[in-house]
Tab-separated table of C-alpha atoms in Angstrom:
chain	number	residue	atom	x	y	z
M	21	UNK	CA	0.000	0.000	0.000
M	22	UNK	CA	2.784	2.257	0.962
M	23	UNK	CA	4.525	1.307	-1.641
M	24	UNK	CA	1.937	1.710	-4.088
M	25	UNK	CA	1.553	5.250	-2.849
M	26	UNK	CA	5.138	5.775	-2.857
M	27	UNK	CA	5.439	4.719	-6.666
M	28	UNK	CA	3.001	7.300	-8.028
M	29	UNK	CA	4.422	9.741	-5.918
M	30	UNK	CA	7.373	9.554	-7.510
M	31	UNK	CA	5.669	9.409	-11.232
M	32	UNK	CA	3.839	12.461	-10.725
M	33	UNK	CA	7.430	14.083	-8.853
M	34	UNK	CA	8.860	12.560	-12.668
M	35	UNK	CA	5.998	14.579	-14.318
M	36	UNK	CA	6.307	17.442	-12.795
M	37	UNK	CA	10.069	17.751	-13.719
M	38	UNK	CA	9.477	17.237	-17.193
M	39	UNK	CA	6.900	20.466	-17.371
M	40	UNK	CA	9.270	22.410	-15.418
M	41	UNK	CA	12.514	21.653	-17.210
M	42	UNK	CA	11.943	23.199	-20.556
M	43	UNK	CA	11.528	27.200	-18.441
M	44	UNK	CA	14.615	26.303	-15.918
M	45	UNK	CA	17.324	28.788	-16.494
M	46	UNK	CA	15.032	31.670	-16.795
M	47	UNK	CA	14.121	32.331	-12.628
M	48	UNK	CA	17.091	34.307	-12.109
M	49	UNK	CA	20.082	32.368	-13.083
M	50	UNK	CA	20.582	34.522	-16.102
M	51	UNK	CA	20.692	37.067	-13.959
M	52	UNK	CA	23.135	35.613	-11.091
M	53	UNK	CA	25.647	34.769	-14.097
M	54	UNK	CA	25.636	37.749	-15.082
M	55	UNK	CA	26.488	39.466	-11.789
M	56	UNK	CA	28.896	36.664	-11.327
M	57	UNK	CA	30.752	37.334	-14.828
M	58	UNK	CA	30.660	40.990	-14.104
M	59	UNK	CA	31.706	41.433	-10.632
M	60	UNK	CA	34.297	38.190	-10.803
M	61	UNK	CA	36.140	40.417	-13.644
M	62	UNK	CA	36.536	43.722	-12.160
M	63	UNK	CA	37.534	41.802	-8.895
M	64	UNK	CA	40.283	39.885	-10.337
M	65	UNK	CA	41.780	42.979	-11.766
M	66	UNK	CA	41.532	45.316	-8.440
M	67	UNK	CA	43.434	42.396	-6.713
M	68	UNK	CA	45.946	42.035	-9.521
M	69	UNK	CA	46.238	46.011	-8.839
M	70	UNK	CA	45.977	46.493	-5.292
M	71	UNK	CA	49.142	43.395	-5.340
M	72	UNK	CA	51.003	44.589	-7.931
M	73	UNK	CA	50.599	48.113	-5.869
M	74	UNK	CA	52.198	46.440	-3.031
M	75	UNK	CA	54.762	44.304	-4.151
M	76	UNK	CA	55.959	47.810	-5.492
M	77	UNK	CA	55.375	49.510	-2.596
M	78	UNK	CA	57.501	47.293	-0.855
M	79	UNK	CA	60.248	46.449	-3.074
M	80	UNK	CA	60.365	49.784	-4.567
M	81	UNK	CA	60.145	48.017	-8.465
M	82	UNK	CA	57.645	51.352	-9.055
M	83	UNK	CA	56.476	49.888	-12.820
M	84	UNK	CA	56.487	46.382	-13.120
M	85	UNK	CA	54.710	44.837	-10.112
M	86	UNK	CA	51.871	46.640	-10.793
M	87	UNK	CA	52.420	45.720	-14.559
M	88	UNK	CA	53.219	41.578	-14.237
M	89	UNK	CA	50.321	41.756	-11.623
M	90	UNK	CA	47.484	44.008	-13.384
M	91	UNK	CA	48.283	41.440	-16.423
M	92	UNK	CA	47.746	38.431	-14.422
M	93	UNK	CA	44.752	40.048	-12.384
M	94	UNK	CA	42.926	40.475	-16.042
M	95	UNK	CA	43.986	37.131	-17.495
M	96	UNK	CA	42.530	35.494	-14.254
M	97	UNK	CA	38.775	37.727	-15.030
M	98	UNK	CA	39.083	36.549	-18.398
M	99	UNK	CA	39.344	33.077	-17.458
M	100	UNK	CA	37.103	33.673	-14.123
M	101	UNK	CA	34.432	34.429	-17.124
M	102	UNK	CA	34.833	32.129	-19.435
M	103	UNK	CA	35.142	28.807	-16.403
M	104	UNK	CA	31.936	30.504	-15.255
M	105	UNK	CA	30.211	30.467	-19.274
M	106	UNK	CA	31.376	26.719	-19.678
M	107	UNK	CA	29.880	25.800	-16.624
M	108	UNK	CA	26.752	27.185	-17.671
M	109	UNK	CA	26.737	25.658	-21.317
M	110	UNK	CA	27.890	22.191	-19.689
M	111	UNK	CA	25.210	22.677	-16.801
M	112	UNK	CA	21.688	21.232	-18.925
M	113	UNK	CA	23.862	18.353	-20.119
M	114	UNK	CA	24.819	17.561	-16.703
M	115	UNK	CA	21.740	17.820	-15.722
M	116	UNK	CA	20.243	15.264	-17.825
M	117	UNK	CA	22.798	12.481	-17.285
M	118	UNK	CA	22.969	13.785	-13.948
M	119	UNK	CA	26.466	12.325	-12.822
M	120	UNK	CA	28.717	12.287	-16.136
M	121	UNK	CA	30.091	15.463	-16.313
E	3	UNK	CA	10.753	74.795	-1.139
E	4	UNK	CA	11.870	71.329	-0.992
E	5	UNK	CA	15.539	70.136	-1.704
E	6	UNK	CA	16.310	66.836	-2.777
E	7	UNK	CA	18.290	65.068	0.470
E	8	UNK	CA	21.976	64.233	0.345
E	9	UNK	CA	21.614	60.601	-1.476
E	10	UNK	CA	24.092	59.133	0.710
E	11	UNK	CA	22.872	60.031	3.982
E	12	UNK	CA	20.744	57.091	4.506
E	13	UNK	CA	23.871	55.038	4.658
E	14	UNK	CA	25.235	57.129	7.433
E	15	UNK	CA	26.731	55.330	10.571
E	16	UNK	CA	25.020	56.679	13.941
E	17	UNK	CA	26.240	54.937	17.405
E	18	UNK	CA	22.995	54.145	19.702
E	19	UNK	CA	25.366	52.489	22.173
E	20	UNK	CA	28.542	54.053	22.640
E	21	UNK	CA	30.578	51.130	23.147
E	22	UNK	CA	34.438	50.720	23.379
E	23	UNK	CA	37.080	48.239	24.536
E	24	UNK	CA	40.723	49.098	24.492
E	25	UNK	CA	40.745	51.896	21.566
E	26	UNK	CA	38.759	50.263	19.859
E	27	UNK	CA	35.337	51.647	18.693
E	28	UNK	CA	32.584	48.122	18.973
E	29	UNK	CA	29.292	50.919	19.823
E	30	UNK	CA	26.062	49.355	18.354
E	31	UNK	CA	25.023	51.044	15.876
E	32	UNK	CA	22.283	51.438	13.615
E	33	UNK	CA	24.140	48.822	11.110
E	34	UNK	CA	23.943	46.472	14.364
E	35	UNK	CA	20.567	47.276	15.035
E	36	UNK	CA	18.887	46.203	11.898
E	37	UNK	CA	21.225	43.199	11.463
E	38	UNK	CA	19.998	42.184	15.039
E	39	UNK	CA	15.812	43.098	13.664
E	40	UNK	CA	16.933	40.882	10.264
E	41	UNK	CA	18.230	37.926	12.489
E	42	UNK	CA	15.435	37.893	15.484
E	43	UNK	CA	13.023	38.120	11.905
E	44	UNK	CA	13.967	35.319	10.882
E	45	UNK	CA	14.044	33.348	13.906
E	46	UNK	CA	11.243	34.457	14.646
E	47	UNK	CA	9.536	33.734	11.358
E	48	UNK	CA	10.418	30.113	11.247
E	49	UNK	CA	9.592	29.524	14.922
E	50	UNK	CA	6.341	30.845	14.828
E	51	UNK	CA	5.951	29.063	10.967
E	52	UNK	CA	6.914	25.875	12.434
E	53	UNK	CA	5.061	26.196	15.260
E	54	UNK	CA	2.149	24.368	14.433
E	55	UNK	CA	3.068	21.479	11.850
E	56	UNK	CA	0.627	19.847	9.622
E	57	UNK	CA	0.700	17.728	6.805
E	58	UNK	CA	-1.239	20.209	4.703
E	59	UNK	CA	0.840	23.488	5.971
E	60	UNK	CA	-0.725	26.334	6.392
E	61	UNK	CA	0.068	29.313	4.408
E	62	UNK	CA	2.927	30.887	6.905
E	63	UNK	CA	4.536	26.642	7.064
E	64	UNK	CA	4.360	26.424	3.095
E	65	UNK	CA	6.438	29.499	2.887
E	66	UNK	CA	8.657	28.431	5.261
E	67	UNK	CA	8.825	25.049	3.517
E	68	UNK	CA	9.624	26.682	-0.171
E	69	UNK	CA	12.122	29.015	1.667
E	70	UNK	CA	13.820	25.869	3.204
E	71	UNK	CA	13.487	23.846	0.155
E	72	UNK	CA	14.357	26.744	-2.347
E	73	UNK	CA	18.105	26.296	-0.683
E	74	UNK	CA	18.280	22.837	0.044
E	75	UNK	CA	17.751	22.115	-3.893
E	76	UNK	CA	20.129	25.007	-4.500
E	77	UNK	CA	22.388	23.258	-2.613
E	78	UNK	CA	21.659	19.471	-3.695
E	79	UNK	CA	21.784	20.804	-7.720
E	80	UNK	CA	25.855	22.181	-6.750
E	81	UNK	CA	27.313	19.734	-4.428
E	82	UNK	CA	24.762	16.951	-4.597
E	83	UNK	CA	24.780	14.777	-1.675
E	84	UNK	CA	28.474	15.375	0.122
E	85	UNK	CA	26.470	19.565	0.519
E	86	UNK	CA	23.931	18.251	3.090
E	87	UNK	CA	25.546	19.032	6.045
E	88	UNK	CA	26.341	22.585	4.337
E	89	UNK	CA	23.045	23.420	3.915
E	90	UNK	CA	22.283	25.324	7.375
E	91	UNK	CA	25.308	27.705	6.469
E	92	UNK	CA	24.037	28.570	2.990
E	93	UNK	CA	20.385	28.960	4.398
E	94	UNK	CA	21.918	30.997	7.015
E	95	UNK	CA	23.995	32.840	4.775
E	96	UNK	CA	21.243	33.389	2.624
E	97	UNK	CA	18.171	34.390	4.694
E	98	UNK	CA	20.587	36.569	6.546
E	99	UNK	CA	21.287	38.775	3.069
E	100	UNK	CA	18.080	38.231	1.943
E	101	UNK	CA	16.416	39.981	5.341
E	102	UNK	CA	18.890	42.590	5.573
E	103	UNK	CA	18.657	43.543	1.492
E	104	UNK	CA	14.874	43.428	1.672
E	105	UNK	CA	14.220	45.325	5.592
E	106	UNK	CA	16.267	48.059	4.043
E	107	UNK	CA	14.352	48.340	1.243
E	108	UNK	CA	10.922	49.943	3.125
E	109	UNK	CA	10.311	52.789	5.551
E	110	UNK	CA	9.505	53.449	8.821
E	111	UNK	CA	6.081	55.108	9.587
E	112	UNK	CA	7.876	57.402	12.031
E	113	UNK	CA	9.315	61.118	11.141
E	114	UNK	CA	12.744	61.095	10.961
E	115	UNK	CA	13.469	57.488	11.700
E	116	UNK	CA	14.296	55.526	8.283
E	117	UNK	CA	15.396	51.864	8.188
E	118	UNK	CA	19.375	51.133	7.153
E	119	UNK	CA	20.615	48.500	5.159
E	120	UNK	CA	23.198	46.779	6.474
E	121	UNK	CA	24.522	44.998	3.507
E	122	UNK	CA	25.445	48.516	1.230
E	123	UNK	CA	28.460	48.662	3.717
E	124	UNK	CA	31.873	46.794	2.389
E	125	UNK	CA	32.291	46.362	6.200
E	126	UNK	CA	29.460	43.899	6.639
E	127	UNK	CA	29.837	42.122	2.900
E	128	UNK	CA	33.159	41.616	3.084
E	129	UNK	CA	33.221	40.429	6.649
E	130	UNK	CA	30.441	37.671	5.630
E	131	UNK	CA	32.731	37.216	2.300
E	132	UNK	CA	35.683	36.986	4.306
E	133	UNK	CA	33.739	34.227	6.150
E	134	UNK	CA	32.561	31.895	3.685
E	135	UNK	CA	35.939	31.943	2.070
E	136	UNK	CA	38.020	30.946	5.283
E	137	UNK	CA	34.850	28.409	5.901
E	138	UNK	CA	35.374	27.050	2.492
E	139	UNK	CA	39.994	27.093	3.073
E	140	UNK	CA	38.956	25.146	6.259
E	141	UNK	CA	36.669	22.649	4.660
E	142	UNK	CA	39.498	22.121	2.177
E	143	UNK	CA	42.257	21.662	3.929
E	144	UNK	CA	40.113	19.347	6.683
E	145	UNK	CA	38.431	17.000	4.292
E	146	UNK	CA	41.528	16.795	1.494
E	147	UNK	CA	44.972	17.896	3.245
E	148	UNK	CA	47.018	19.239	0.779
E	149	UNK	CA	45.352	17.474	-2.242
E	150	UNK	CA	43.222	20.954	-1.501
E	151	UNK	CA	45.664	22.787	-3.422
E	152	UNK	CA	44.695	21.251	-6.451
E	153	UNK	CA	42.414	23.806	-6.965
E	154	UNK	CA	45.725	26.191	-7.951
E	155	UNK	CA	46.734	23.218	-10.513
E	156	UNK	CA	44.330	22.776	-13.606
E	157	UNK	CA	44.443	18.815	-15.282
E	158	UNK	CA	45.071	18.941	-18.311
E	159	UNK	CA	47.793	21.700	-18.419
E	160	UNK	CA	50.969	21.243	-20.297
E	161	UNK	CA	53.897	21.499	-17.925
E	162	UNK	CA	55.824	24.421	-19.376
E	163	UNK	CA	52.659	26.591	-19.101
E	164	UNK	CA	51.319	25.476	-15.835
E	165	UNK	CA	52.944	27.745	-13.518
E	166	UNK	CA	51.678	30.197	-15.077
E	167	UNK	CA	48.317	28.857	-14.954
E	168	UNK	CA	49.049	28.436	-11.417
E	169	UNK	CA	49.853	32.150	-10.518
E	170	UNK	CA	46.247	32.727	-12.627
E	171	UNK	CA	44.304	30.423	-10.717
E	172	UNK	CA	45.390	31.851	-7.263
E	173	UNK	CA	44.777	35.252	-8.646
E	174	UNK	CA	41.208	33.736	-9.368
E	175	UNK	CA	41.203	32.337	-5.602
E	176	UNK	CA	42.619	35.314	-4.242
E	177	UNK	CA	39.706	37.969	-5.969
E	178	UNK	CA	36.697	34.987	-5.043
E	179	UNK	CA	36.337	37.422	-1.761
E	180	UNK	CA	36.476	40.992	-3.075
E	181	UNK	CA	34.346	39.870	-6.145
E	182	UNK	CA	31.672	38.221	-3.445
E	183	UNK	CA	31.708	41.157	-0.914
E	184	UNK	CA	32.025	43.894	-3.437
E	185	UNK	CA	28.937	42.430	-5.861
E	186	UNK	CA	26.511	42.198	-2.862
E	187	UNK	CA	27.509	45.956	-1.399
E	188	UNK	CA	27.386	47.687	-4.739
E	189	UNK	CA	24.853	46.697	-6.068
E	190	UNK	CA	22.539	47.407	-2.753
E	191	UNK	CA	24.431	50.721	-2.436
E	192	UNK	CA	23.918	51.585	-5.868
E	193	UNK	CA	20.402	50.635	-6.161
E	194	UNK	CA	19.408	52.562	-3.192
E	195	UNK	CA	21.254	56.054	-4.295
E	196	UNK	CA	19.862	55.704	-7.301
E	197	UNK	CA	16.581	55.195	-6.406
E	198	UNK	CA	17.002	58.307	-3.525
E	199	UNK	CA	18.458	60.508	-6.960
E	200	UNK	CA	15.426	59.510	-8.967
E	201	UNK	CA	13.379	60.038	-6.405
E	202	UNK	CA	14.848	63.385	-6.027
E	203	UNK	CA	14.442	64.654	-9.323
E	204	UNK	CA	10.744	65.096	-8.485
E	205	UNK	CA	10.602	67.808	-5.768
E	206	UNK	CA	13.702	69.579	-8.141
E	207	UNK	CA	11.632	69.464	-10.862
E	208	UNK	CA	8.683	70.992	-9.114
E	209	UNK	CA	10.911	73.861	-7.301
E	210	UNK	CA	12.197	74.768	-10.478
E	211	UNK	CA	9.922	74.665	-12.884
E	212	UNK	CA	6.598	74.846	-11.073
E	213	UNK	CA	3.409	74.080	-12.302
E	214	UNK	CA	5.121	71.989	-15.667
E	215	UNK	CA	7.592	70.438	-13.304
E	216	UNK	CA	5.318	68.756	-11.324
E	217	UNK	CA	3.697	67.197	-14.373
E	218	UNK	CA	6.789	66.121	-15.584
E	219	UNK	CA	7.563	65.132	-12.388
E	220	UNK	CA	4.907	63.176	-11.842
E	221	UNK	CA	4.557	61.804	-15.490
E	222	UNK	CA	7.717	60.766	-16.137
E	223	UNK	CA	9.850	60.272	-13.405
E	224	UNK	CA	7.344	58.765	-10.549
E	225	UNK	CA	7.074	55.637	-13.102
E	226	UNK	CA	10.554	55.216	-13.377
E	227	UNK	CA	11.245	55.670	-9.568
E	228	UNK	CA	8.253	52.660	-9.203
E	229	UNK	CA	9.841	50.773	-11.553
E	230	UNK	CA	12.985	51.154	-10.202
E	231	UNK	CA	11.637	49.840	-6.731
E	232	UNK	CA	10.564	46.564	-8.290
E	233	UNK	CA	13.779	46.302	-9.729
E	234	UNK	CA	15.272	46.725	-6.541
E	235	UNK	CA	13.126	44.080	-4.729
E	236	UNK	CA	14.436	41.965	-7.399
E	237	UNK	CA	17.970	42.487	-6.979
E	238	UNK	CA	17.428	42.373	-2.751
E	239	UNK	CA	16.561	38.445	-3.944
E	240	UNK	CA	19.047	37.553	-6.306
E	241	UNK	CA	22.253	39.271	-4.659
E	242	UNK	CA	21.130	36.785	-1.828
E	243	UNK	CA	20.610	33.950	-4.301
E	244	UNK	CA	23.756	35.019	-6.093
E	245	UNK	CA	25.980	34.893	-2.611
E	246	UNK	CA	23.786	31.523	-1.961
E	247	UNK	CA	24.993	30.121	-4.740
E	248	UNK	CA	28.702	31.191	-4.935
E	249	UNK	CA	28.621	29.964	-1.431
E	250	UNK	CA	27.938	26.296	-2.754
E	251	UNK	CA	29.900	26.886	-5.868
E	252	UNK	CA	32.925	27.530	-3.669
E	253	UNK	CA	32.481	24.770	-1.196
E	254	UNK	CA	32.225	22.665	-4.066
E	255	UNK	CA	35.567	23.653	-4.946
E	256	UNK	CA	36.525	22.764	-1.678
E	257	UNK	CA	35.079	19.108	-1.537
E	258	UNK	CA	36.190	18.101	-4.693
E	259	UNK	CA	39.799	20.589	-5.539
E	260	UNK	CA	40.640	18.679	-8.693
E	261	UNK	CA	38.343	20.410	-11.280
């Protein structure tokens, strides 16, 4: 009996996924990635600044800390952004198979 | 005549307990204040919520239930099942923001007191960022040693490039903190001066113009300073789904460093 109620519980749980999947991806996750992408760049530059700043300040090498660092503060956004965009493209695949990725 | 208010003055610091301990300045403040309201709100909520369970919940339990379950599945979709006893922290993290973003967001029926938001102060954001990022070095280190540091060292890298990779990926590590506290405190101090500047326009419109300013006033820039609230409701939610989710993204990093 339990079981019985347990099976169509999960049938109409199954059910109900498969209506909701094809609008996932538009309650706010657009957004969030986007403040993500955004806010990961500018971050990993400021700290590639605010270090390169430092080691300067420190060693007195005025140009080229800030210069090495502010390069590998943007490279670091850029690939903060694009780990963060293949995530998302991999993410509905994943999904599906649930455990492959 | 009306002028417009300073824009930033409703983020302004005032001490209601003068408080201090060796030199240093720990007064509660208003910041304090509605961080204590946001956290006795929610305890409150879900005590009284869960008060009285049923099977069928009643309206107050359900929302309780879809606020509980709206992070648990948050949390279950990221880490799947090694996340569940992670969950608490992210649901505290995140009902936490989410009060503190939102209670900031209406005013008091009393002249001259206002309610603050806690969050559009680096202080507070970067203190909680500062916290889920040592929570997430200490999960590391205790669950995987120093396989941990595997998160620095990308499979899948050719050898001759992979320090440099390296000094990129704790770059990456190193910014996961600023971009965290700084996201959440901009966008909840920007949102609320612009709003106050919008807002503003109207009663500067009216001075100066009169009669026509009013209209216009009213016409065109009331709509947009409506609209503008929505908007801001929204982004109250998703700056504390966005930290939610970061949160779990992070710790995922932690459980499972090699990519």
């Amino acid at each position: 009996m339990s079981d019985d109620l347990n099976k169509r519980i999960a049938e109409a749980q199954d059910k109900l996924a498969a209506q909701k999947r094809p609008r996932n991806g538009s309650d706010g996750k657009g957004w969030s990635t986007g403040y993500r992408m955004a806010s990961d760049f500018v971050a990993a530059i400021l700290v590639g600044a605010v270090l390169g700043w430092g080691i300067d300040a420190l060693f007195g090498t005025m140009p080229w800390g800030l210069i090495v660092c502010l390069t590998l503060g943007f490279s670091a956004g850029v690939r903060m952004i694009m780990r963060t965009a293949n995530e998302q493209a991999n993410a509905p695949a994943a999904e599906n198979e649930d455990e492959n990725a | 005549m009306m002028v417009a208010a300073d824009p930033m003055h409703q983020f302004h610091i005032s001490r209601l307990i003068p408080f201090e301990i060796g030199g240093w300045d720990l007064s509660f403040t208003n910041s304090s204040l509605w961080m204590v309201i946001g956290v006795l709100f929610v305890i409150g909520f879900f005590a009284f919520a869960t008060s009285k369970m049923d099977t069928i919940p009643s309206r107050l339990q359900s929302l309780a239930e879809i606020w509980y379950g709206f992070i648990d599945g948050m949390v279950r979709d990221v880490n799947h099942d090694d996340g569940k006893p992670f969950v608490p922290l992210v649901f505290t993290l995140f009902s936490f923001v989410f009060v503190a973003n939102l209670f900031g967001m209406f005013s008091l029926p009393l002249p001259g007191a206002h309610t603050f938001t806690p969050t559009s102060h680096v202080a507070v954001t970067g203190a909680l960022a500062l916290f889920t990022i040592g929570v997430v070095i200490v999960v590391g280190l205790w669950k995987n040693g120093f396989k941990f540091f595997k998160i620095f060292v990308p499979s899948g890298v050719p050898g001759y490039i992979l320090w440099f990779v390296m000094l990129i990926e704790i770059f990456s590590f190193l910014s996961r903190p600023i971009s965290l506290g700084m996201r959440l405190f901009a966008n909840m101090l920007g949102g609320h001066v612009a709003l106050k500047v919008f807002a503003g326009f109207i009663p500067s419109l009216a001075a100066g113009l009169g009669g026509l300013g009013m209209l216009m006033g009213g016409l065109l820039v009331m709509p947009m300073v409506v609209g503008i609230t929505a908007l801001e409701f929204l982004v109250a939610f998703l700056q504390a789904y966005v930290f939610a989710i970061l949160t779990c993204v992070y710790l995922n990093d932690a459980l499972h460093p090699g990519h």
